[in-house]
Coordinates of C-alpha atoms in Angstrom, one line a residue:
Chain H
M1 CA 11.3 13.2 66.1
K2 CA 8.9 11.8 68.7
R3 CA 6.0 13.9 67.4
F4 CA 6.1 12.5 63.9
S5 CA 3.3 10.0 64.8
W6 CA 1.2 7.7 62.7
F7 CA -1.4 10.5 62.6
N8 CA 1.0 12.8 60.9
A9 CA 2.2 10.1 58.5
T10 CA -1.4 9.3 57.5
S11 CA -2.4 12.9 57.0
L12 CA 0.6 13.5 54.8
T13 CA 0.0 10.4 52.8
L14 CA -3.7 11.1 52.3
G15 CA -3.1 14.7 51.7
F16 CA -0.5 14.2 49.0
A17 CA -2.5 11.4 47.5
F18 CA -5.4 13.8 47.2
L19 CA -3.2 16.5 45.6
Y20 CA -1.5 14.1 43.1
L21 CA -3.8 11.3 42.3
P22 CA -6.1 13.3 40.0
M23 CA -3.1 14.4 37.9
I24 CA -1.6 10.9 37.9
I25 CA -4.9 9.4 36.6
L26 CA -5.0 12.1 33.9
V27 CA -1.4 11.3 32.8
V28 CA -2.0 7.5 32.8
Y29 CA -5.2 7.7 30.9
S30 CA -3.6 9.9 28.2
F31 CA -1.9 6.7 27.1
N32 CA -5.2 4.9 26.8
A33 CA -6.0 3.4 23.4
S34 CA -9.8 3.8 23.8
K35 CA -11.7 6.8 22.7
L36 CA -13.8 6.4 25.8
V37 CA -11.6 8.1 28.3
T38 CA -12.8 6.2 31.4
V39 CA -12.4 2.7 29.9
W40 CA -8.9 1.3 29.8
A41 CA -8.2 -0.5 26.5
G42 CA -4.4 -0.9 26.4
F43 CA -1.4 1.3 26.0
S44 CA -1.1 3.7 23.0
T45 CA 0.4 7.0 22.2
K46 CA -1.9 7.7 19.3
W47 CA -3.6 10.7 21.0
Y48 CA -0.2 12.5 21.1
G49 CA 0.0 11.9 17.3
E50 CA -3.4 13.3 16.7
L51 CA -2.7 16.2 18.9
L52 CA 0.4 17.1 16.8
Q53 CA -1.8 17.1 13.7
N54 CA -4.5 19.3 15.2
E55 CA -3.8 22.6 13.5
A56 CA -6.2 24.5 15.8
F57 CA -4.4 23.4 18.9
L58 CA -1.0 24.1 17.5
D59 CA -2.0 27.6 16.4
A60 CA -3.5 28.3 19.9
A61 CA -0.3 27.0 21.5
W62 CA 1.8 29.3 19.4
V63 CA -0.4 32.3 20.2
T64 CA -0.2 31.4 23.9
I65 CA 3.6 31.1 23.9
R66 CA 4.0 34.4 22.1
V67 CA 1.7 36.2 24.6
A68 CA 3.4 34.6 27.6
V69 CA 6.9 35.5 26.4
F70 CA 6.1 39.2 25.6
S71 CA 3.8 39.8 28.6
S72 CA 6.1 38.2 31.2
T73 CA 9.1 40.2 29.9
I74 CA 7.2 43.5 30.0
A75 CA 5.8 42.5 33.4
T76 CA 9.2 41.7 34.8
I77 CA 10.7 45.1 33.7
L78 CA 7.7 47.1 35.0
G79 CA 7.3 45.0 38.1
T80 CA 11.0 45.3 39.0
M81 CA 10.8 49.1 38.5
A82 CA 7.7 49.3 40.7
A83 CA 9.3 47.2 43.4
Y84 CA 12.4 49.4 43.4
I85 CA 10.3 52.5 43.7
L86 CA 8.2 51.1 46.5
V87 CA 11.2 49.9 48.5
R88 CA 13.9 52.5 47.7
G89 CA 12.0 55.4 46.3
G90 CA 11.2 57.2 49.5
R91 CA 8.3 59.6 49.4
F92 CA 6.8 60.8 46.2
M93 CA 3.4 62.2 45.2
G94 CA 0.7 59.6 44.9
R95 CA 2.7 56.9 46.7
T96 CA -0.4 55.5 48.4
L97 CA -2.3 55.3 45.2
F98 CA 0.6 53.6 43.6
S99 CA 1.0 50.9 46.2
G100 CA -2.8 50.4 46.1
M101 CA -2.7 49.9 42.4
I102 CA 0.1 47.3 42.9
Y103 CA -1.8 45.3 45.5
A104 CA -5.3 45.6 44.2
P105 CA -4.9 43.5 41.0
L106 CA -3.7 40.6 43.2
V107 CA -7.1 40.3 44.9
M108 CA -9.3 41.5 42.0
P109 CA -11.6 38.8 40.6
E110 CA -10.5 37.9 37.1
V111 CA -13.9 38.5 35.7
I112 CA -13.7 42.2 36.7
T113 CA -10.2 42.7 35.4
G114 CA -11.2 41.1 32.1
L115 CA -14.4 43.1 31.8
S116 CA -12.8 46.4 32.6
L117 CA -9.9 45.9 30.2
L118 CA -12.3 44.9 27.4
L119 CA -14.4 48.0 27.9
L120 CA -11.2 50.1 27.8
F121 CA -10.0 48.5 24.6
I122 CA -13.4 49.0 23.0
G123 CA -13.6 52.6 24.3
I124 CA -10.4 53.6 22.7
G125 CA -11.1 51.6 19.6
L126 CA -8.2 49.1 19.9
D127 CA -8.7 46.0 17.8
R128 CA -8.5 42.9 20.0
G129 CA -5.8 40.4 19.3
V130 CA -2.4 39.2 20.6
F131 CA -1.4 42.8 21.4
T132 CA -4.4 43.4 23.8
I133 CA -3.9 40.1 25.6
V134 CA -0.2 41.0 26.1
L135 CA -1.2 44.3 27.6
A136 CA -3.8 42.7 29.9
H137 CA -1.4 39.9 31.1
A138 CA 1.5 42.3 31.6
T139 CA -0.7 44.5 33.8
F140 CA -1.7 41.9 36.3
S141 CA 1.5 39.9 36.2
M142 CA 3.7 43.0 36.9
C143 CA 2.0 43.2 40.3
Y144 CA 3.0 39.6 41.2
V145 CA 6.5 40.3 39.9
S146 CA 6.7 43.4 42.0
V147 CA 5.6 41.5 45.2
V148 CA 8.3 38.8 44.6
V149 CA 11.1 41.3 43.8
S150 CA 10.2 43.7 46.7
S151 CA 10.4 41.0 49.2
R152 CA 14.0 40.4 48.1
L153 CA 14.8 44.1 48.0
V154 CA 13.6 44.5 51.6
S155 CA 15.8 41.8 52.9
F156 CA 19.2 42.9 51.4
D157 CA 21.5 45.5 52.8
K158 CA 21.1 49.0 51.5
S159 CA 24.6 49.9 52.5
L160 CA 26.0 47.9 49.6
E161 CA 24.3 50.3 47.1
E162 CA 25.4 53.3 49.1
A163 CA 29.0 52.0 49.0
A164 CA 28.8 51.7 45.2
L165 CA 27.5 55.3 45.0
D166 CA 30.3 56.5 47.3
L167 CA 32.9 54.9 45.2
G168 CA 31.7 56.9 42.2
C169 CA 29.1 54.8 40.5
T170 CA 26.1 56.5 38.9
A171 CA 22.7 55.4 40.2
W172 CA 22.3 53.3 37.1
Q173 CA 25.7 51.6 37.5
A174 CA 25.0 50.9 41.2
F175 CA 21.7 49.3 40.2
R176 CA 23.2 47.3 37.3
L177 CA 26.4 46.2 39.1
V178 CA 25.2 45.8 42.7
T179 CA 21.5 45.6 43.1
L180 CA 20.6 43.6 40.0
P181 CA 22.9 40.7 40.6
I182 CA 21.7 40.4 44.2
I183 CA 18.0 40.5 43.3
A184 CA 18.5 38.4 40.1
P185 CA 17.0 35.2 41.6
A186 CA 13.8 37.1 42.6
V187 CA 13.6 38.7 39.1
I188 CA 13.9 35.3 37.4
S189 CA 11.3 33.7 39.6
G190 CA 9.1 36.8 39.0
W191 CA 9.5 36.2 35.3
L192 CA 8.7 32.5 35.6
L193 CA 5.6 33.3 37.7
A194 CA 4.4 35.9 35.2
F195 CA 5.0 33.4 32.4
T196 CA 3.0 30.6 34.0
L197 CA 0.2 33.0 35.0
S198 CA 0.0 34.1 31.4
L199 CA 0.0 30.5 30.1
D200 CA -2.7 29.6 32.6
D201 CA -5.1 32.4 32.2
L202 CA -8.5 31.7 30.7
V203 CA -10.8 34.4 32.0
I204 CA -8.9 37.6 31.2
A205 CA -7.8 36.2 27.8
S206 CA -11.4 35.4 26.9
F207 CA -12.4 39.0 27.5
T208 CA -9.4 40.5 25.7
S209 CA -8.8 38.2 22.8
G210 CA -10.1 38.7 19.3
P211 CA -11.4 36.1 16.8
S212 CA -7.9 35.4 15.4
S213 CA -6.1 35.1 18.7
T214 CA -7.5 32.1 20.5
T215 CA -5.1 31.0 23.3
L216 CA -4.7 27.4 24.5
P217 CA -6.7 27.8 27.7
I218 CA -9.7 29.2 25.7
K219 CA -9.4 26.3 23.3
I220 CA -9.1 23.8 26.1
F221 CA -12.1 25.3 27.9
S222 CA -14.4 25.1 24.9
A223 CA -13.3 21.5 24.2
V224 CA -13.7 20.5 27.9
R225 CA -17.2 21.9 28.1
L226 CA -18.3 19.0 25.8
G227 CA -16.7 16.5 28.2
V228 CA -13.5 14.6 28.7
S229 CA -11.4 13.8 25.6
P230 CA -8.2 11.8 25.2
E231 CA -6.6 14.5 23.2
I232 CA -7.0 17.0 26.1
N233 CA -5.5 14.4 28.4
A234 CA -2.5 14.1 26.1
L235 CA -2.2 17.9 26.0
S236 CA -2.5 18.2 29.8
T237 CA 0.2 15.5 30.2
I238 CA 2.6 17.5 28.1
M239 CA 1.9 20.7 30.0
I240 CA 2.2 18.9 33.4
G241 CA 5.5 17.4 32.2
I242 CA 7.0 20.7 31.2
V243 CA 6.0 22.4 34.4
T244 CA 7.3 19.6 36.6
I245 CA 10.7 19.5 34.8
G246 CA 10.9 23.3 34.9
V247 CA 10.1 23.7 38.6
V248 CA 12.2 20.8 39.8
S249 CA 15.3 21.8 37.8
F250 CA 14.9 25.5 38.8
S251 CA 14.7 24.6 42.5
I252 CA 17.7 22.3 42.2
M253 CA 19.6 25.0 40.4
S254 CA 18.8 27.7 42.9
K255 CA 19.7 25.4 45.8
R256 CA 23.0 24.7 44.2
N257 CA 23.6 28.4 43.7
A258 CA 22.7 29.2 47.3
V259 CA 25.2 26.5 48.6
R260 CA 27.9 27.9 46.3
R261 CA 27.3 31.4 47.4
E262 CA 27.5 30.4 51.0
R263 CA 30.7 28.6 50.5
E264 CA 32.2 31.7 48.7
E265 CA 31.1 34.0 51.4
R266 CA 32.7 31.8 54.1
A267 CA 35.9 31.6 52.0
A268 CA 35.9 35.4 51.8
I269 CA 35.5 35.8 55.5
H270 CA 38.3 33.4 56.1
A271 CA 40.6 35.3 53.7
T272 CA 40.3 38.6 55.5
Chain U
M1 CA 15.9 59.6 36.2
K2 CA 14.0 58.8 39.4
R3 CA 11.0 60.6 38.0
L4 CA 11.0 58.5 34.8
L5 CA 11.4 55.4 36.9
I6 CA 8.3 56.3 38.8
A7 CA 6.3 57.5 35.8
V8 CA 6.5 54.4 33.6
P9 CA 4.9 51.8 35.9
Y10 CA 2.7 54.5 37.4
F11 CA 1.1 55.5 34.1
W12 CA 0.9 51.9 33.0
L13 CA -1.2 51.1 36.0
L14 CA -3.3 54.2 35.8
A15 CA -4.1 53.5 32.1
L16 CA -4.6 49.8 32.3
F17 CA -6.0 49.3 35.8
L18 CA -7.6 52.5 37.3
V19 CA -9.1 54.0 34.1
P20 CA -10.7 50.7 33.0
F21 CA -12.3 50.4 36.3
L22 CA -13.7 53.9 36.1
I23 CA -15.1 53.0 32.7
V24 CA -16.8 50.0 34.2
F25 CA -18.3 52.2 36.9
K26 CA -19.4 54.7 34.2
I27 CA -21.1 52.1 32.0
S28 CA -22.8 50.6 35.1
L29 CA -24.7 53.9 35.2
S30 CA -25.8 53.8 31.5
D31 CA -28.7 52.1 29.8
V32 CA -28.5 49.1 27.5
A33 CA -29.0 50.0 23.8
L34 CA -29.1 48.1 20.5
A35 CA -26.1 49.7 19.1
R36 CA -22.3 49.3 18.9
P37 CA -21.1 49.6 21.6
P38 CA -24.4 48.4 23.2
Y39 CA -25.0 51.1 25.8
F40 CA -26.4 54.6 26.0
P41 CA -25.7 57.5 26.5
Q42 CA -22.3 58.2 25.0
W43 CA -20.3 61.4 24.9
Q44 CA -17.6 62.5 22.6
F45 CA -15.1 65.1 23.6
E46 CA -15.9 67.2 20.5
E47 CA -19.5 67.6 21.4
G48 CA -18.7 70.2 24.0
W49 CA -19.9 71.2 27.4
S50 CA -23.7 71.3 27.0
A51 CA -23.6 67.7 25.6
L52 CA -21.6 66.7 28.6
T53 CA -24.3 68.0 31.0
D54 CA -27.0 66.2 29.1
Y55 CA -24.9 63.1 29.2
L56 CA -24.4 63.3 33.0
R57 CA -28.1 63.8 33.5
A58 CA -28.8 60.6 31.6
L59 CA -26.7 58.6 34.0
D60 CA -28.6 56.9 36.8
F61 CA -28.4 54.1 39.3
E62 CA -31.2 52.2 37.5
N63 CA -29.0 49.1 36.9
F64 CA -28.2 48.9 40.6
W65 CA -31.9 49.2 41.4
F66 CA -32.5 46.4 38.9
L67 CA -30.0 44.2 40.6
S68 CA -31.7 44.7 43.9
T69 CA -35.2 43.9 42.6
D70 CA -34.3 40.8 40.5
D71 CA -34.1 37.7 42.6
L72 CA -31.4 36.1 40.4
Y73 CA -28.7 38.6 41.5
W74 CA -29.4 38.4 45.2
K75 CA -29.4 34.7 45.1
A76 CA -26.2 34.6 43.1
Y77 CA -24.3 36.9 45.5
L78 CA -25.6 35.0 48.6
S79 CA -24.9 31.6 47.1
S80 CA -21.4 32.7 46.1
L81 CA -20.8 33.8 49.7
R82 CA -22.2 30.6 51.0
I83 CA -20.2 28.4 48.6
A84 CA -17.0 30.4 49.5
V85 CA -17.6 30.0 53.3
V86 CA -18.3 26.3 53.1
A87 CA -15.5 25.6 50.7
T88 CA -13.0 27.6 52.9
F89 CA -14.1 25.6 55.9
F90 CA -13.5 22.3 54.1
T91 CA -10.2 23.5 52.7
L92 CA -9.1 24.3 56.3
L93 CA -10.3 20.9 57.4
V94 CA -8.2 19.2 54.7
G95 CA -5.3 21.6 54.7
F96 CA -4.5 21.8 58.5
P97 CA -3.6 18.2 59.0
I98 CA -1.3 18.3 56.0
A99 CA 0.4 21.5 57.2
Y100 CA 0.7 20.0 60.7
G101 CA 2.2 16.8 59.3
M102 CA 4.7 18.8 57.3
A103 CA 5.8 20.9 60.2
R104 CA 6.3 17.8 62.3
A105 CA 8.2 15.9 59.5
P106 CA 11.9 15.3 59.8
L107 CA 13.9 18.5 58.9
E108 CA 15.5 17.0 55.8
W109 CA 12.1 16.1 54.2
R110 CA 10.6 19.6 54.5
P111 CA 12.1 21.2 51.4
T112 CA 10.8 18.3 49.3
L113 CA 7.4 18.4 50.9
M114 CA 7.3 22.1 50.4
M115 CA 8.0 21.7 46.7
L116 CA 5.3 19.0 46.4
V117 CA 2.8 21.5 47.8
I118 CA 3.9 24.3 45.5
L119 CA 4.2 22.2 42.3
P120 CA 0.4 21.9 41.7
F121 CA 0.2 25.7 42.0
W122 CA 2.5 26.0 38.9
T123 CA 0.4 23.5 37.0
S124 CA -2.5 24.9 34.9
F125 CA -5.6 25.7 37.0
L126 CA -7.8 24.6 34.1
I127 CA -6.1 21.2 33.8
R128 CA -6.4 20.6 37.6
V129 CA -10.2 21.3 37.4
Y130 CA -10.5 19.3 34.2
A131 CA -8.9 16.2 35.9
W132 CA -12.0 16.1 38.3
I133 CA -14.5 15.8 35.4
G134 CA -13.1 12.3 34.5
I135 CA -13.1 11.3 38.2
L136 CA -16.6 12.5 39.2
S137 CA -18.7 11.8 36.1
G138 CA -21.3 9.1 36.0
E139 CA -19.1 6.5 34.5
G140 CA -16.0 8.2 36.0
Y141 CA -13.1 6.6 38.0
L142 CA -14.6 7.2 41.4
N143 CA -17.9 5.5 40.5
Q144 CA -16.1 2.6 38.8
F145 CA -14.0 2.2 41.9
L146 CA -16.9 2.3 44.4
M147 CA -18.9 -0.1 42.3
W148 CA -16.0 -2.5 42.0
L149 CA -15.7 -2.4 45.8
G150 CA -19.4 -3.1 46.0
V151 CA -20.1 -0.1 48.2
I152 CA -22.7 1.2 45.7
Q153 CA -24.8 -0.4 43.1
D154 CA -25.8 2.7 41.1
P155 CA -23.4 5.5 40.2
L156 CA -23.4 8.5 42.4
I157 CA -24.3 11.8 40.7
I158 CA -21.6 14.2 41.8
L159 CA -20.5 16.0 38.6
N160 CA -22.6 19.1 37.9
T161 CA -23.7 19.5 41.5
N162 CA -22.5 21.8 44.2
V163 CA -20.6 18.9 45.8
A164 CA -18.3 18.8 42.7
V165 CA -17.8 22.6 43.0
Y166 CA -16.7 22.2 46.7
I167 CA -14.3 19.4 45.7
G168 CA -12.9 21.5 42.9
I169 CA -12.3 24.5 45.2
V170 CA -10.8 22.5 48.0
Y171 CA -8.5 20.8 45.5
T172 CA -7.3 23.9 43.6
Y173 CA -6.9 26.2 46.6
L174 CA -5.4 23.8 49.0
P175 CA -1.8 25.1 48.6
F176 CA -3.0 28.6 49.6
M177 CA -4.3 27.1 52.8
I178 CA -1.4 24.8 53.6
L179 CA 1.5 27.3 53.1
P180 CA 0.5 30.0 55.6
I181 CA -0.5 27.5 58.2
Y182 CA 2.8 25.5 57.7
S183 CA 4.9 28.7 58.1
A184 CA 3.1 29.5 61.3
L185 CA 3.4 25.9 62.7
E186 CA 7.0 25.7 61.7
K187 CA 8.0 28.6 63.9
L188 CA 6.3 27.0 66.8
D189 CA 8.7 26.2 69.7
E190 CA 8.3 22.5 70.5
S191 CA 9.4 23.0 74.1
L192 CA 6.1 24.8 74.7
L193 CA 4.3 21.6 73.9
E194 CA 6.6 19.6 76.1
A195 CA 6.0 22.1 78.9
A196 CA 2.3 21.8 78.5
E197 CA 2.5 18.0 78.7
D198 CA 4.8 18.1 81.7
L199 CA 2.2 20.3 83.4
G200 CA -0.4 17.6 82.9
C201 CA -2.1 18.4 79.6
S202 CA -3.1 15.5 77.4
R203 CA -1.8 15.6 73.9
F204 CA -5.2 16.8 72.7
T205 CA -5.5 19.6 75.2
A206 CA -1.9 20.7 74.6
F207 CA -2.8 20.9 70.9
W208 CA -5.9 22.9 71.6
L209 CA -4.4 25.3 74.1
V210 CA -0.9 25.8 72.6
T211 CA -0.6 24.8 68.9
F212 CA -4.0 26.0 67.7
P213 CA -3.8 29.6 69.2
L214 CA -0.2 30.0 68.0
S215 CA -1.1 29.0 64.5
K216 CA -4.2 31.2 64.4
Q217 CA -2.6 33.9 62.3
G218 CA -1.7 31.3 59.7
I219 CA -5.2 29.9 59.7
I220 CA -6.7 33.3 59.3
A221 CA -4.4 34.2 56.4
G222 CA -5.0 30.9 54.7
C223 CA -8.8 31.3 55.0
F224 CA -8.7 34.7 53.5
L225 CA -6.5 33.5 50.6
V226 CA -9.1 30.8 49.8
F227 CA -12.2 32.8 50.5
I228 CA -11.5 36.0 48.6
P229 CA -10.7 34.5 45.1
T230 CA -13.4 31.9 45.5
I231 CA -16.3 34.4 45.6
G232 CA -15.6 35.6 42.0
E233 CA -14.6 32.2 40.8
F234 CA -15.7 31.3 37.2
V235 CA -13.9 28.2 35.9
I236 CA -14.9 25.8 38.7
P237 CA -18.6 26.5 38.8
S238 CA -18.9 26.5 35.0
L239 CA -17.0 23.2 34.5
L240 CA -17.9 21.2 37.6
G241 CA -21.1 22.9 38.7
G242 CA -24.6 22.3 37.3
S243 CA -27.4 24.6 36.1
S244 CA -28.4 25.0 39.8
T245 CA -25.0 26.2 40.8
L246 CA -25.3 30.0 41.1
M247 CA -22.1 32.0 41.4
I248 CA -21.7 35.6 40.7
G249 CA -18.6 35.2 38.4
K250 CA -20.6 33.0 36.2
V251 CA -23.6 35.3 36.2
L252 CA -21.4 38.3 35.2
W253 CA -19.8 36.2 32.4
E254 CA -23.2 35.2 31.0
E255 CA -24.7 38.6 31.4
F256 CA -21.8 39.9 29.3
F257 CA -21.2 37.3 26.6
N258 CA -24.7 35.7 26.3
N259 CA -27.1 38.5 27.0
R260 CA -24.8 41.3 25.8
D261 CA -26.1 43.5 28.6
W262 CA -23.0 45.5 29.3
P263 CA -24.5 48.0 31.8
V264 CA -25.9 45.2 34.0
A265 CA -22.7 43.2 33.8
S266 CA -20.8 46.3 34.9
A267 CA -23.2 46.9 37.8
V268 CA -22.7 43.3 38.8
A269 CA -18.9 43.9 38.8
V270 CA -19.2 47.1 40.9
V271 CA -21.3 45.4 43.5
L272 CA -19.0 42.3 43.6
L273 CA -16.1 44.6 44.3
L274 CA -17.9 46.4 47.1
I275 CA -18.6 43.0 48.7
L276 CA -15.0 42.0 48.4
I277 CA -13.6 45.2 50.0
I278 CA -14.6 44.1 53.5
P279 CA -12.7 40.8 53.5
I280 CA -9.7 42.4 51.7
I281 CA -9.4 45.1 54.3
L282 CA -9.7 42.5 57.1
F283 CA -7.0 40.4 55.4
Q284 CA -4.7 43.4 55.1
R285 CA -5.1 44.2 58.8
N286 CA -4.3 40.6 59.7
E287 CA -1.1 40.7 57.6
Q288 CA -0.1 44.0 59.1
K289 CA -0.6 42.6 62.6
N290 CA 1.6 39.6 61.6
R291 CA 4.3 41.9 60.3
E292 CA 4.3 44.0 63.5
A293 CA 4.4 40.8 65.7
E294 CA 7.4 39.7 63.8
G295 CA 9.2 43.0 63.5

């Protein structure tokens, strides 16, 4: 490792300090007793208590979770279907348009996606609420899911599916018994990605939500416009904590699975 | 069976992606009206053919003409492009050394470093932008720290300026820059560098003649991944920027929610998309070239 010089060490240290310091400060100051966020006045958890009594935030959190669960589930089903068609579907009419519609939402500015969906919902007279946000989130998330799943589908051996079909499986059985278990990690990460995208989205939700369906990001945004508040710090800390635990445990789990699979494959090769 | 499999996602995207966009285009050709919905003309299917021709005649490109004559929109498009270019440059400046350090780090550290880069990406964008308000404000942590050090006497004004917007963009989009550069640098064969040095290159020339050109694809991909979403950015300019920060995403939002001018907001959206098409096509080409080079 002769090239891991002091230069690399400093750039990594400074880089990760830049990435993490703002969030660490946010977390530390959420335990600040003072109402003035930038002045430290001793340790306290009172802002967490106040947060739990704030009905408006709790309602918004509940709306957000419901939207995220429904939209990411729909997005995962549709996105997996779309990926399967794009990778295994061969030629069909309008394939170019289809792949265009899968990739376009990934680069579309959120303000345009939000505006266009709102104009559609008004045009067909659909009342805005949880349902319309779910539709909107499922639409852009399915494209992300499809990209994640298709990268997995491309890399695995098609002959496994063909073998299942030769051995008398129907197409559905081959998918359920062979393809799905193999692409499952990608499907799960697609679902997680869709879920966090939905939790995180402010712009599209602002366009497609109604008066009774304020999501957490909308609530945070309107509170934050008035400046920093200790309650928002507490809320941010909770969200950062959940994400950190989720990502770390998911990556440990998938690493463990990969190691186990490798061991099993090696054992299978030895057995033959 | 296969047909059904194709039909469901296909129609979903047609109905919720393509059709809405056509509606935006249609409304961008209409005029604003004091009605619900607030634009004119409108056409119902039952009104028949002659009403449709009247309707089509009433559509025009007036809103686009308006965009080209009103200074605000020109300035907003240009300033979005400028902010995106400058911010992309700074993201590259900050991101490249990190990616380089990661690619040179001991092998057993790399998965952890990789996870540390990806983790902020899973954390709420809004919260990451919000964190900077407390740091950059007048009585914020940065000013407190600098005054404690004695570097400055009076607090710096950073929040609600373009500098804060640049910082926000660099911070939130950094992972998008680091990951493609890292994956290009990681593949780099270290013996090439040794060969260059054996042949008499200094470390710096070796970097400039070998490492840099071989990581070019990653740099280009990273720059596009930062540049494209930054142009239409809304959250960062509205939370960290000031009244003088002009970005087109913010203009569109205000046109729609504050002025309730749907036709002009739609026209702004159509032009924004036309501007984005060029970098998107260039990005796609670059990706294709990468894939061909690998395959």
